[in-house]
Amino acid sequence: MNILSFDDLLKLCEKENKSIYEIAQENEANMAECSVSKVRFKTFENLKAMKDAVKNGLKSNEKSISNWCGDDCDRVQKSFQNRDSLFGKVFENIIVYSLATAEENLRMGRIVACPTAGSCGIVPSVIISVSEEKNISEEIQIDALITAGIIGLIISNKVQLAGAVAGCQAECGVASAMAAGSVVQMLGGTPKQIIEAVTLALKNILGLTCDPVCGLVEVPCIKRNSFLGVHAVTAAELALSGVKSKIPADEVVDTLKITGQLMSPLLKETAQGGLSKTKTAIELENKLFKNN
Amino acid sequence: MEEKSIFSVISPIMAGPSSSHTAGAVRLGLMARNIYNNEFKKVKFVLYNSFATTGFGHGTDKGLLAGVLGYSVDNSSIKNIFKEVNGVEYSYDYVQDISRHPNSVDIIFDNCMTISGDSIGAGEIRINKINGFDSNINGKYDTLMLMYKDKPGMISHVSEIIQIEGVNIASLHCDRASKGGQATMYIALDLPIDIGVVEKVKQIEDVFFVTYIRKLK
Ligand code: SF4
């Protein structure tokens, strides 16, 4: 069965007295004609690949092909070791792990697109950091990743998750909403609170453009993974505290779609506007083409 | 509406940095390899539009080459592919042509087969021409492709052979140069077929080329 809206998902949870991940994994098993444990195993494999990517990223400071990026994870890790940041461990790790993954991605390392390669650092950094901090078991991390999956899936039924279609709202923005829901799941929140977290996360990234310099998934994409990882926890904490969005989830998703349609093509992955057309970006671009 | 899996938003597990420009490129290469299905000494890639302009920074060139050499999308040695090839000569051309898809490539094996395809987003691909003949292969089905001299009865003849095996045909697509001229047929199958079936199709009169193209994993 195709679950087309968050409203439908919530109704299903209430009717069957199940959590979101239970509904999602049963639905997936039905559709793929396999067992729930197979779905969980496949999720586990993705989780494992995410953790491997973080591990590899933490060890490397190799630059990207363009030579623009690749050493910020190392820089930030060292800095956090040598001074007291304003953040606690969870947020520090979200920043470091998201950079590790996003940098691993641009040096052609092995990552999990979630939902896209450009936004691959957000969900893993959040799930791993929160589970380390709160000592959360692998089984519950799998619940959280399945929760993230159904959130992304419902949104993707309405809007294609690609910067070229709806700007970065649909990539890093959606990743952040997926991560927000997964945090609420890991901390034992209700289905309602999970959807609330999704709504709050999405509402606050509406209008995010996709304007990568030279069309490469580097500037601003890499650091954006860190920002939106932190953003996800903000949404989750608000939802867990009982904060409710005035605008319901499905209407926010519709708004994201419409905002994407209203957005100029210049700001949708064409590298024809925004940051990619700044003086410095053009200089970077010219240099890159001259050297290659 | 097609039912979608949660693994359409979590995955693929892939070598970065871009699902369209890297994972898609590897899959185009893999698909071309499956189609050519022969050892080769030389391969040439013609990259179009966005593949041509931003392909370098996305490792599109490496991805395509890795694909034709049989590397899977999640192989992290794709980035070192230039050091790992041996014995195969490879080259690249870069072209702007607005009549082509933004992420498009021609893959030419040994100057004798040209396979054209697009990376259509999220790592999905489409092969739309083989040696100039229209095709529609997305890598999701095992596909039987044949070239033959256009004549009545060919479709029923071939489908009969497949039906006897009890394999369902998912879709069938034909194209011909002219009436009675060279024609191509693509048959997407729900299940894999036995190599014996391919042999039987080869025996049909006026069929001069048959290849069985395995789907992508
Ligand atoms: S800015 Fe564009 S390319 Fe970069 S992560 Fe966002 S959507 Fe992807």
Short mmCIF file of C-alpha atoms and ligand atoms in Angstrom, two decimals:
data_model
loop_
_atom_site.label_atom_id
_atom_site.label_comp_id
_atom_site.label_asym_id
_atom_site.label_seq_id
_atom_site.Cartn_x
_atom_site.Cartn_y
_atom_site.Cartn_z
CA MET A 1 0.00 0.00 0.00
CA ASN A 2 1.24 3.46 -0.82
CA ILE A 3 1.07 5.69 2.26
CA LEU A 4 0.54 9.04 0.64
CA SER A 5 0.37 11.48 3.52
CA PHE A 6 1.49 11.98 7.08
CA ASP A 7 -2.15 12.15 8.01
CA ASP A 8 -2.72 8.64 6.61
CA LEU A 9 0.39 7.40 8.41
CA LEU A 10 -0.78 8.78 11.75
CA LYS A 11 -4.25 7.31 11.31
CA LEU A 12 -2.72 3.91 10.55
CA CYS A 13 -0.53 4.10 13.66
CA GLU A 14 -3.53 5.01 15.81
CA LYS A 15 -5.83 2.41 14.31
CA GLU A 16 -3.34 -0.42 14.67
CA ASN A 17 -1.72 0.93 17.82
CA LYS A 18 1.74 0.69 16.27
CA SER A 19 4.73 2.93 15.94
CA ILE A 20 5.68 4.51 12.65
CA TYR A 21 8.59 2.16 12.04
CA GLU A 22 6.37 -0.89 12.60
CA ILE A 23 3.88 0.31 10.02
CA ALA A 24 6.75 1.18 7.66
CA GLN A 25 8.58 -2.13 7.91
CA GLU A 26 5.41 -4.19 7.51
CA ASN A 27 4.41 -2.12 4.53
CA GLU A 28 7.85 -2.50 2.99
CA ALA A 29 7.85 -6.26 3.57
CA ASN A 30 4.44 -6.58 1.91
CA MET A 31 5.49 -4.59 -1.05
CA ALA A 32 8.83 -6.34 -1.56
CA GLU A 33 7.23 -9.72 -0.82
CA CYS A 34 9.78 -10.49 1.88
CA SER A 35 9.90 -10.82 5.65
CA VAL A 36 10.12 -7.93 8.11
CA SER A 37 13.46 -9.27 9.29
CA LYS A 38 14.80 -9.00 5.73
CA VAL A 39 13.72 -5.36 5.62
CA ARG A 40 15.49 -4.78 8.92
CA PHE A 41 18.59 -6.53 7.70
CA LYS A 42 18.71 -4.35 4.60
CA THR A 43 18.31 -1.30 6.81
CA PHE A 44 21.13 -2.59 9.01
CA GLU A 45 23.39 -2.90 5.95
CA ASN A 46 22.72 0.73 5.09
CA LEU A 47 23.34 1.77 8.70
CA LYS A 48 26.61 -0.11 8.66
CA ALA A 49 27.70 1.56 5.41
CA MET A 50 26.85 4.92 6.99
CA LYS A 51 29.03 4.15 10.00
CA ASP A 52 31.88 2.99 7.78
CA ALA A 53 31.68 6.23 5.81
CA VAL A 54 31.95 8.25 9.02
CA LYS A 55 34.91 6.14 10.17
CA ASN A 56 36.73 6.60 6.87
CA GLY A 57 35.91 10.30 6.73
CA LEU A 58 37.25 10.89 10.25
CA LYS A 59 40.63 9.48 9.25
CA SER A 60 41.14 11.33 6.01
CA ASN A 61 41.93 14.86 5.03
CA GLU A 62 42.43 14.13 1.35
CA LYS A 63 41.12 16.94 -0.84
CA SER A 64 38.36 16.65 -3.40
CA ILE A 65 39.05 16.49 -7.14
CA SER A 66 38.59 20.25 -7.37
CA ASN A 67 40.98 20.71 -4.46
CA TRP A 68 38.51 23.09 -2.77
CA CYS A 69 37.37 20.98 0.15
CA GLY A 70 38.13 17.90 2.17
CA ASP A 71 39.99 19.01 5.28
CA ASP A 72 37.33 20.70 7.38
CA CYS A 73 36.37 17.58 9.30
CA ASP A 74 39.96 17.24 10.45
CA ARG A 75 40.15 20.93 11.29
CA VAL A 76 36.97 20.92 13.37
CA GLN A 77 37.79 17.66 15.15
CA LYS A 78 41.13 19.07 16.29
CA SER A 79 39.59 22.34 17.31
CA PHE A 80 36.94 20.62 19.45
CA GLN A 81 39.68 18.62 21.15
CA ASN A 82 41.61 21.73 22.05
CA ARG A 83 38.96 24.09 23.32
CA ASP A 84 35.57 24.10 24.96
CA SER A 85 32.99 24.69 22.27
CA LEU A 86 29.59 26.05 23.23
CA PHE A 87 28.09 22.77 22.06
CA GLY A 88 27.85 19.59 24.07
CA LYS A 89 29.16 16.29 22.72
CA VAL A 90 26.04 15.48 20.65
CA PHE A 91 26.15 18.63 18.59
CA GLU A 92 29.92 18.53 18.25
CA ASN A 93 29.66 15.02 16.90
CA ILE A 94 26.83 15.87 14.54
CA ILE A 95 29.05 18.54 13.04
CA VAL A 96 32.12 16.32 12.84
CA TYR A 97 30.32 13.20 11.54
CA SER A 98 28.34 15.10 8.94
CA LEU A 99 31.53 16.72 7.63
CA ALA A 100 33.25 13.33 7.68
CA THR A 101 30.52 11.79 5.53
CA ALA A 102 30.06 14.69 3.14
CA GLU A 103 33.83 14.97 2.60
CA GLU A 104 34.10 11.23 2.09
CA ASN A 105 31.41 11.60 -0.56
CA LEU A 106 33.24 14.23 -2.55
CA ARG A 107 36.50 12.30 -2.53
CA MET A 108 34.56 9.46 -4.18
CA GLY A 109 34.40 7.38 -1.02
CA ARG A 110 31.60 4.93 -0.30
CA ILE A 111 28.52 6.59 1.22
CA VAL A 112 24.78 6.05 1.45
CA ALA A 113 22.63 8.51 -0.48
CA CYS A 114 20.05 9.64 2.10
CA PRO A 115 17.99 10.84 0.37
CA THR A 116 20.67 12.06 -2.06
CA ALA A 117 24.46 11.92 -2.17
CA GLY A 118 24.73 15.69 -1.60
CA SER A 119 22.78 15.37 1.64
CA CYS A 120 24.36 12.08 2.70
CA GLY A 121 25.84 13.36 5.97
CA ILE A 122 22.71 14.50 7.78
CA VAL A 123 20.76 11.38 8.78
CA PRO A 124 23.87 9.30 9.67
CA SER A 125 25.51 12.02 11.77
CA VAL A 126 22.34 12.57 13.75
CA ILE A 127 21.49 8.90 14.34
CA ILE A 128 25.07 8.00 15.27
CA SER A 129 25.69 10.98 17.56
CA VAL A 130 22.41 10.65 19.43
CA SER A 131 22.76 6.90 19.82
CA GLU A 132 26.30 7.29 21.18
CA GLU A 133 25.22 9.94 23.65
CA LYS A 134 22.19 8.03 24.89
CA ASN A 135 23.58 4.53 24.58
CA ILE A 136 20.93 3.47 22.12
CA SER A 137 20.97 -0.12 20.87
CA GLU A 138 21.51 -1.06 17.25
CA GLU A 139 17.92 -2.39 17.03
CA ILE A 140 16.56 1.02 17.99
CA GLN A 141 18.92 2.70 15.52
CA ILE A 142 17.38 0.48 12.86
CA ASP A 143 13.90 1.56 14.02
CA ALA A 144 15.10 5.14 13.66
CA LEU A 145 16.47 4.66 10.16
CA ILE A 146 13.26 2.96 9.02
CA THR A 147 11.35 5.91 10.48
CA ALA A 148 13.59 8.27 8.50
CA GLY A 149 12.91 6.18 5.39
CA ILE A 150 9.13 6.37 5.54
CA ILE A 151 9.32 10.12 6.19
CA GLY A 152 11.43 10.64 3.08
CA LEU A 153 9.24 8.29 1.12
CA ILE A 154 6.02 10.12 1.94
CA ILE A 155 7.57 13.44 0.96
CA SER A 156 8.98 11.93 -2.24
CA ASN A 157 5.52 10.74 -3.24
CA LYS A 158 4.62 14.41 -3.61
CA VAL A 159 7.85 16.00 -4.73
CA GLN A 160 10.88 14.53 -6.42
CA LEU A 161 13.85 14.73 -4.07
CA ALA A 162 16.27 16.52 -6.34
CA GLY A 163 17.83 19.97 -6.20
CA ALA A 164 17.02 20.33 -9.89
CA VAL A 165 13.31 19.97 -9.12
CA ALA A 166 12.74 21.82 -5.85
CA GLY A 167 16.09 23.23 -4.74
CA CYS A 168 17.99 22.13 -1.67
CA GLN A 169 14.74 22.10 0.33
CA ALA A 170 14.21 18.72 -1.30
CA GLU A 171 17.68 17.37 -0.54
CA CYS A 172 19.26 18.68 2.68
CA GLY A 173 15.90 20.01 3.87
CA VAL A 174 14.20 16.64 3.54
CA ALA A 175 17.23 14.87 5.01
CA SER A 176 16.89 17.12 8.04
CA ALA A 177 13.21 16.25 8.41
CA MET A 178 14.07 12.56 8.15
CA ALA A 179 16.75 12.98 10.81
CA ALA A 180 14.42 14.94 13.08
CA GLY A 181 11.87 12.12 13.02
CA SER A 182 14.56 9.55 13.69
CA VAL A 183 15.70 11.41 16.83
CA VAL A 184 12.18 11.48 18.24
CA GLN A 185 11.90 7.76 17.53
CA MET A 186 15.19 7.01 19.30
CA LEU A 187 14.17 9.06 22.34
CA GLY A 188 10.86 7.26 22.65
CA GLY A 189 8.51 9.93 21.32
CA THR A 190 5.05 9.21 19.91
CA PRO A 191 4.12 9.01 16.22
CA LYS A 192 2.47 12.40 16.61
CA GLN A 193 5.67 13.89 17.97
CA ILE A 194 7.68 12.34 15.15
CA ILE A 195 5.47 13.96 12.56
CA GLU A 196 5.56 17.22 14.50
CA ALA A 197 9.36 17.16 14.34
CA VAL A 198 9.22 16.57 10.57
CA THR A 199 6.84 19.50 10.18
CA LEU A 200 8.98 21.87 12.24
CA ALA A 201 12.15 20.88 10.42
CA LEU A 202 10.58 21.30 6.97
CA LYS A 203 8.84 24.56 7.77
CA ASN A 204 12.14 26.14 8.59
CA ILE A 205 14.02 25.23 5.45
CA LEU A 206 11.37 26.34 2.95
CA GLY A 207 12.95 28.29 0.13
CA LEU A 208 16.42 26.78 0.45
CA THR A 209 18.00 27.08 -2.98
CA CYS A 210 20.45 24.84 -4.79
CA ASP A 211 23.30 26.91 -6.17
CA PRO A 212 26.46 24.83 -5.95
CA VAL A 213 29.60 26.48 -7.24
CA CYS A 214 30.55 25.09 -10.64
CA GLY A 215 27.75 22.53 -10.28
CA LEU A 216 29.85 20.40 -7.94
CA VAL A 217 28.43 18.93 -4.73
CA GLU A 218 30.90 20.87 -2.60
CA VAL A 219 30.17 24.55 -1.98
CA PRO A 220 27.83 25.03 -0.09
CA CYS A 221 26.71 21.41 0.17
CA ILE A 222 29.31 19.96 2.52
CA LYS A 223 28.93 22.41 5.39
CA ARG A 224 25.20 22.57 4.84
CA ASN A 225 25.08 18.97 6.04
CA SER A 226 26.32 20.11 9.45
CA PHE A 227 23.89 22.99 9.70
CA LEU A 228 20.92 20.83 8.86
CA GLY A 229 22.01 18.06 11.21
CA VAL A 230 21.86 20.55 14.06
CA HIS A 231 18.58 21.87 12.69
CA ALA A 232 17.09 18.36 12.92
CA VAL A 233 17.82 18.12 16.64
CA THR A 234 16.24 21.52 17.25
CA ALA A 235 13.06 20.31 15.58
CA ALA A 236 13.12 17.05 17.54
CA GLU A 237 13.63 18.78 20.89
CA LEU A 238 10.76 21.18 20.23
CA ALA A 239 8.48 18.31 19.25
CA LEU A 240 9.47 16.25 22.29
CA SER A 241 8.66 19.25 24.48
CA GLY A 242 5.14 19.27 23.13
CA VAL A 243 5.48 22.18 20.69
CA LYS A 244 3.01 21.93 17.82
CA SER A 245 3.20 23.46 14.39
CA LYS A 246 0.16 25.55 13.50
CA ILE A 247 0.40 24.31 9.91
CA PRO A 248 0.04 20.52 9.60
CA ALA A 249 2.73 18.32 8.02
CA ASP A 250 1.01 17.59 4.72
CA GLU A 251 0.32 21.25 4.06
CA VAL A 252 3.97 22.03 4.72
CA VAL A 253 5.01 19.36 2.22
CA ASP A 254 2.64 20.89 -0.35
CA THR A 255 4.20 24.27 0.40
CA LEU A 256 7.65 22.86 -0.18
CA LYS A 257 6.54 21.58 -3.55
CA ILE A 258 4.92 24.86 -4.57
CA THR A 259 7.90 26.86 -3.33
CA GLY A 260 10.07 24.63 -5.51
CA GLN A 261 7.89 25.38 -8.52
CA LEU A 262 8.05 29.11 -7.82
CA MET A 263 11.81 29.00 -7.48
CA SER A 264 13.70 30.28 -10.52
CA PRO A 265 15.46 27.57 -12.53
CA LEU A 266 18.60 29.62 -11.95
CA LEU A 267 18.48 28.45 -8.34
CA LYS A 268 17.80 24.79 -9.01
CA GLU A 269 21.07 22.96 -9.56
CA THR A 270 21.89 24.73 -12.80
CA ALA A 271 24.85 26.65 -11.34
CA GLN A 272 23.47 29.71 -13.13
CA GLY A 273 22.54 31.82 -10.12
CA GLY A 274 23.00 32.38 -6.41
CA LEU A 275 26.36 31.54 -4.88
CA SER A 276 27.53 29.95 -8.10
CA LYS A 277 27.41 33.29 -9.91
CA THR A 278 29.34 35.33 -7.34
CA LYS A 279 32.59 36.94 -8.38
CA THR A 280 34.63 34.45 -6.37
CA ALA A 281 32.69 31.45 -7.66
CA ILE A 282 33.36 32.52 -11.23
CA GLU A 283 37.06 32.89 -10.46
CA LEU A 284 37.12 29.43 -8.88
CA GLU A 285 35.36 28.03 -11.91
CA ASN A 286 37.79 29.62 -14.36
CA LYS A 287 40.75 28.29 -12.42
CA LEU A 288 39.28 24.80 -12.27
CA PHE A 289 38.74 24.66 -16.03
CA LYS A 290 42.17 26.06 -16.78
CA ASN A 291 43.83 23.40 -14.65
CA ASN A 292 41.90 20.50 -16.13
CA MET B 1 1.00 5.25 -8.88
CA GLU B 2 3.98 2.95 -8.59
CA GLU B 3 4.65 1.78 -5.03
CA LYS B 4 7.96 3.05 -3.80
CA SER B 5 10.33 1.50 -1.34
CA ILE B 6 11.89 3.19 1.68
CA PHE B 7 15.15 2.16 0.04
CA SER B 8 14.48 4.64 -2.72
CA VAL B 9 15.32 7.33 -0.14
CA ILE B 10 17.91 5.38 1.87
CA SER B 11 20.48 4.18 -0.67
CA PRO B 12 22.08 3.45 -3.00
CA ILE B 13 25.24 2.66 -1.15
CA MET B 14 27.60 4.26 -3.65
CA ALA B 15 30.94 5.86 -4.32
CA GLY B 16 30.31 9.63 -4.29
CA PRO B 17 29.88 12.39 -4.99
CA SER B 18 26.75 12.50 -7.15
CA SER B 19 24.00 9.98 -7.77
CA SER B 20 23.37 11.29 -11.28
CA HIS B 21 26.96 12.11 -12.30
CA THR B 22 28.81 9.30 -10.53
CA ALA B 23 26.51 6.38 -9.64
CA GLY B 24 24.52 6.98 -12.85
CA ALA B 25 27.74 7.03 -14.86
CA VAL B 26 28.91 3.73 -13.38
CA ARG B 27 25.54 2.15 -14.14
CA LEU B 28 25.61 3.43 -17.73
CA GLY B 29 29.04 1.85 -18.09
CA LEU B 30 27.87 -1.42 -16.56
CA MET B 31 24.83 -1.52 -18.80
CA ALA B 32 26.94 -0.85 -21.89
CA ARG B 33 29.25 -3.65 -20.82
CA ASN B 34 26.29 -6.02 -20.48
CA ILE B 35 25.04 -5.01 -23.92
CA TYR B 36 28.35 -5.34 -25.72
CA ASN B 37 29.02 -8.56 -23.83
CA ASN B 38 32.44 -9.05 -25.42
CA GLU B 39 36.04 -8.53 -24.54
CA PHE B 40 37.25 -5.16 -25.79
CA LYS B 41 40.56 -3.45 -26.38
CA LYS B 42 39.37 0.08 -26.87
CA VAL B 43 36.58 2.19 -25.46
CA LYS B 44 35.70 5.78 -26.17
CA PHE B 45 33.28 7.96 -24.21
CA VAL B 46 31.58 11.02 -25.65
CA LEU B 47 30.22 13.10 -22.76
CA TYR B 48 27.46 15.59 -23.44
CA ASN B 49 26.30 18.80 -21.75
CA SER B 50 26.42 18.70 -17.95
CA PHE B 51 28.36 15.42 -18.07
CA ALA B 52 30.91 17.30 -20.17
CA THR B 53 31.10 20.47 -18.06
CA THR B 54 30.86 19.18 -14.48
CA GLY B 55 31.76 15.56 -15.09
CA PHE B 56 35.38 16.10 -14.21
CA GLY B 57 34.62 17.33 -10.70
CA HIS B 58 32.09 14.57 -10.18
CA GLY B 59 34.32 11.77 -11.39
CA THR B 60 31.93 11.00 -14.26
CA ASP B 61 34.90 10.01 -16.44
CA LYS B 62 36.12 7.56 -13.80
CA GLY B 63 32.62 6.23 -13.17
CA LEU B 64 31.98 5.44 -16.84
CA LEU B 65 35.28 3.66 -17.23
CA ALA B 66 34.81 1.73 -13.97
CA GLY B 67 31.37 0.67 -15.18
CA VAL B 68 32.55 -0.75 -18.51
CA LEU B 69 35.23 -2.61 -16.59
CA GLY B 70 32.60 -4.16 -14.34
CA TYR B 71 33.02 -2.24 -11.07
CA SER B 72 29.86 -1.91 -8.99
CA VAL B 73 28.54 1.52 -7.93
CA ASP B 74 29.69 1.10 -4.33
CA ASN B 75 33.27 0.15 -5.13
CA SER B 76 35.51 2.70 -3.43
CA SER B 77 38.42 2.02 -5.78
CA ILE B 78 36.53 3.74 -8.61
CA LYS B 79 38.49 6.86 -7.74
CA ASN B 80 41.74 5.04 -8.56
CA ILE B 81 40.42 3.48 -11.74
CA PHE B 82 42.97 5.15 -14.01
CA LYS B 83 45.70 3.31 -12.10
CA GLU B 84 43.82 0.04 -12.19
CA VAL B 85 43.00 -0.35 -15.88
CA ASN B 86 45.33 -2.43 -17.78
CA GLY B 87 45.37 -3.40 -21.38
CA VAL B 88 42.33 -1.32 -22.30
CA GLU B 89 42.77 1.86 -24.26
CA TYR B 90 40.30 4.59 -23.27
CA SER B 91 39.57 8.14 -24.37
CA TYR B 92 37.07 10.91 -23.78
CA ASP B 93 35.41 13.57 -25.91
CA TYR B 94 33.39 16.48 -24.56
CA VAL B 95 30.50 17.89 -26.57
CA GLN B 96 27.70 20.42 -26.09
CA ASP B 97 24.51 19.44 -27.90
CA ILE B 98 21.16 20.70 -26.64
CA SER B 99 19.29 18.01 -28.54
CA ARG B 100 20.71 15.55 -26.02
CA HIS B 101 19.73 15.01 -22.39
CA PRO B 102 21.76 17.14 -19.91
CA ASN B 103 23.55 14.03 -18.59
CA SER B 104 24.22 11.98 -21.65
CA VAL B 105 26.96 9.77 -23.05
CA ASP B 106 27.93 7.68 -26.09
CA ILE B 107 30.04 4.64 -25.27
CA ILE B 108 31.90 3.22 -28.25
CA PHE B 109 33.52 -0.21 -28.03
CA ASP B 110 36.32 -1.15 -30.42
CA ASN B 111 34.92 1.31 -33.01
CA CYS B 112 32.15 -1.17 -33.70
CA MET B 113 29.31 -0.65 -31.26
CA THR B 114 27.96 2.69 -30.06
CA ILE B 115 25.69 2.70 -27.04
CA SER B 116 23.99 5.96 -26.06
CA GLY B 117 22.37 6.58 -22.72
CA ASP B 118 21.25 9.16 -20.17
CA SER B 119 21.56 9.42 -16.43
CA ILE B 120 18.05 10.47 -15.52
CA GLY B 121 18.42 11.17 -11.80
CA ALA B 122 18.93 9.36 -8.49
CA GLY B 123 21.29 6.89 -10.20
CA GLU B 124 18.60 5.73 -12.63
CA ILE B 125 19.63 5.33 -16.25
CA ARG B 126 18.20 4.74 -19.70
CA ILE B 127 19.94 3.33 -22.76
CA ASN B 128 18.17 4.91 -25.70
CA LYS B 129 20.22 4.03 -28.74
CA ILE B 130 22.37 1.12 -29.78
CA ASN B 131 24.22 1.58 -33.06
CA GLY B 132 21.73 4.29 -33.95
CA PHE B 133 18.64 2.16 -33.35
CA ASP B 134 16.15 3.27 -30.71
CA SER B 135 16.14 1.25 -27.55
CA ASN B 136 14.57 1.64 -24.17
CA ILE B 137 16.59 -0.23 -21.58
CA ASN B 138 16.60 0.86 -17.96
CA GLY B 139 18.58 -1.99 -16.45
CA LYS B 140 15.63 -3.21 -14.41
CA TYR B 141 14.79 -6.18 -16.63
CA ASP B 142 16.69 -8.93 -18.29
CA THR B 143 16.34 -8.05 -21.95
CA LEU B 144 16.70 -10.01 -25.15
CA MET B 145 17.87 -7.86 -28.02
CA LEU B 146 17.99 -8.97 -31.63
CA MET B 147 18.82 -7.44 -34.97
CA TYR B 148 17.17 -8.95 -38.01
CA LYS B 149 15.86 -8.27 -41.46
CA ASP B 150 12.40 -6.75 -41.12
CA LYS B 151 9.69 -9.17 -42.21
CA PRO B 152 6.20 -10.20 -41.09
CA GLY B 153 5.85 -12.81 -38.35
CA MET B 154 9.13 -12.12 -36.61
CA ILE B 155 7.55 -10.85 -33.38
CA SER B 156 5.24 -13.81 -32.97
CA HIS B 157 8.00 -16.23 -33.83
CA VAL B 158 10.33 -14.88 -31.14
CA SER B 159 7.66 -14.44 -28.49
CA GLU B 160 6.50 -17.99 -29.06
CA ILE B 161 9.97 -19.31 -28.25
CA ILE B 162 9.99 -17.30 -25.03
CA GLN B 163 6.45 -18.30 -24.10
CA ILE B 164 7.30 -21.99 -24.32
CA GLU B 165 9.82 -21.35 -21.56
CA GLY B 166 7.01 -19.99 -19.39
CA VAL B 167 8.67 -16.58 -19.07
CA ASN B 168 6.41 -13.55 -19.09
CA ILE B 169 7.26 -10.65 -21.43
CA ALA B 170 7.19 -7.34 -19.54
CA SER B 171 7.47 -5.19 -22.66
CA LEU B 172 8.43 -5.41 -26.31
CA HIS B 173 9.88 -2.69 -28.45
CA CYS B 174 10.80 -2.69 -32.16
CA ASP B 175 12.52 -0.23 -34.45
CA ARG B 176 13.55 -0.54 -38.10
CA ALA B 177 15.57 1.47 -40.56
CA SER B 178 13.05 0.93 -43.35
CA LYS B 179 10.42 -1.58 -44.40
CA GLY B 180 12.26 -4.79 -45.12
CA GLY B 181 15.50 -3.23 -43.87
CA GLN B 182 17.48 -3.82 -40.72
CA ALA B 183 15.33 -3.93 -37.61
CA THR B 184 15.89 -4.30 -33.88
CA MET B 185 13.71 -5.83 -31.21
CA TYR B 186 14.00 -5.48 -27.44
CA ILE B 187 12.10 -7.84 -25.20
CA ALA B 188 12.10 -7.07 -21.47
CA LEU B 189 11.53 -10.23 -19.45
CA ASP B 190 10.07 -10.83 -16.00
CA LEU B 191 12.39 -13.76 -15.34
CA PRO B 192 15.83 -14.74 -16.57
CA ILE B 193 15.89 -17.09 -19.57
CA ASP B 194 18.02 -20.04 -20.37
CA ILE B 195 20.94 -19.63 -22.76
CA GLY B 196 19.24 -22.31 -24.91
CA VAL B 197 16.47 -19.84 -25.70
CA VAL B 198 19.01 -17.35 -26.99
CA GLU B 199 20.45 -20.10 -29.20
CA LYS B 200 16.99 -20.92 -30.56
CA VAL B 201 16.34 -17.29 -31.41
CA LYS B 202 19.71 -17.15 -33.19
CA GLN B 203 18.56 -20.01 -35.43
CA ILE B 204 15.61 -18.04 -36.80
CA GLU B 205 16.12 -17.18 -40.43
CA ASP B 206 17.18 -13.57 -41.12
CA VAL B 207 18.19 -12.94 -37.50
CA PHE B 208 21.79 -11.86 -37.62
CA PHE B 209 22.56 -10.69 -34.12
CA VAL B 210 21.19 -11.72 -30.75
CA THR B 211 22.35 -10.67 -27.33
CA TYR B 212 20.95 -11.33 -23.93
CA ILE B 213 21.37 -8.30 -21.68
CA ARG B 214 21.32 -8.98 -17.97
CA LYS B 215 19.67 -6.45 -15.71
CA LEU B 216 21.71 -4.34 -13.31
CA LYS B 217 21.93 -5.53 -9.72
S1 SF4 C 1 22.94 22.71 -2.76
FE1 SF4 C 1 22.11 21.48 -4.40
S2 SF4 C 1 23.72 20.00 -4.92
FE2 SF4 C 1 24.18 20.87 -2.89
S3 SF4 C 1 23.26 19.44 -1.46
FE3 SF4 C 1 21.78 21.07 -1.79
S4 SF4 C 1 20.50 20.29 -3.45
FE4 SF4 C 1 22.34 19.00 -3.44
#
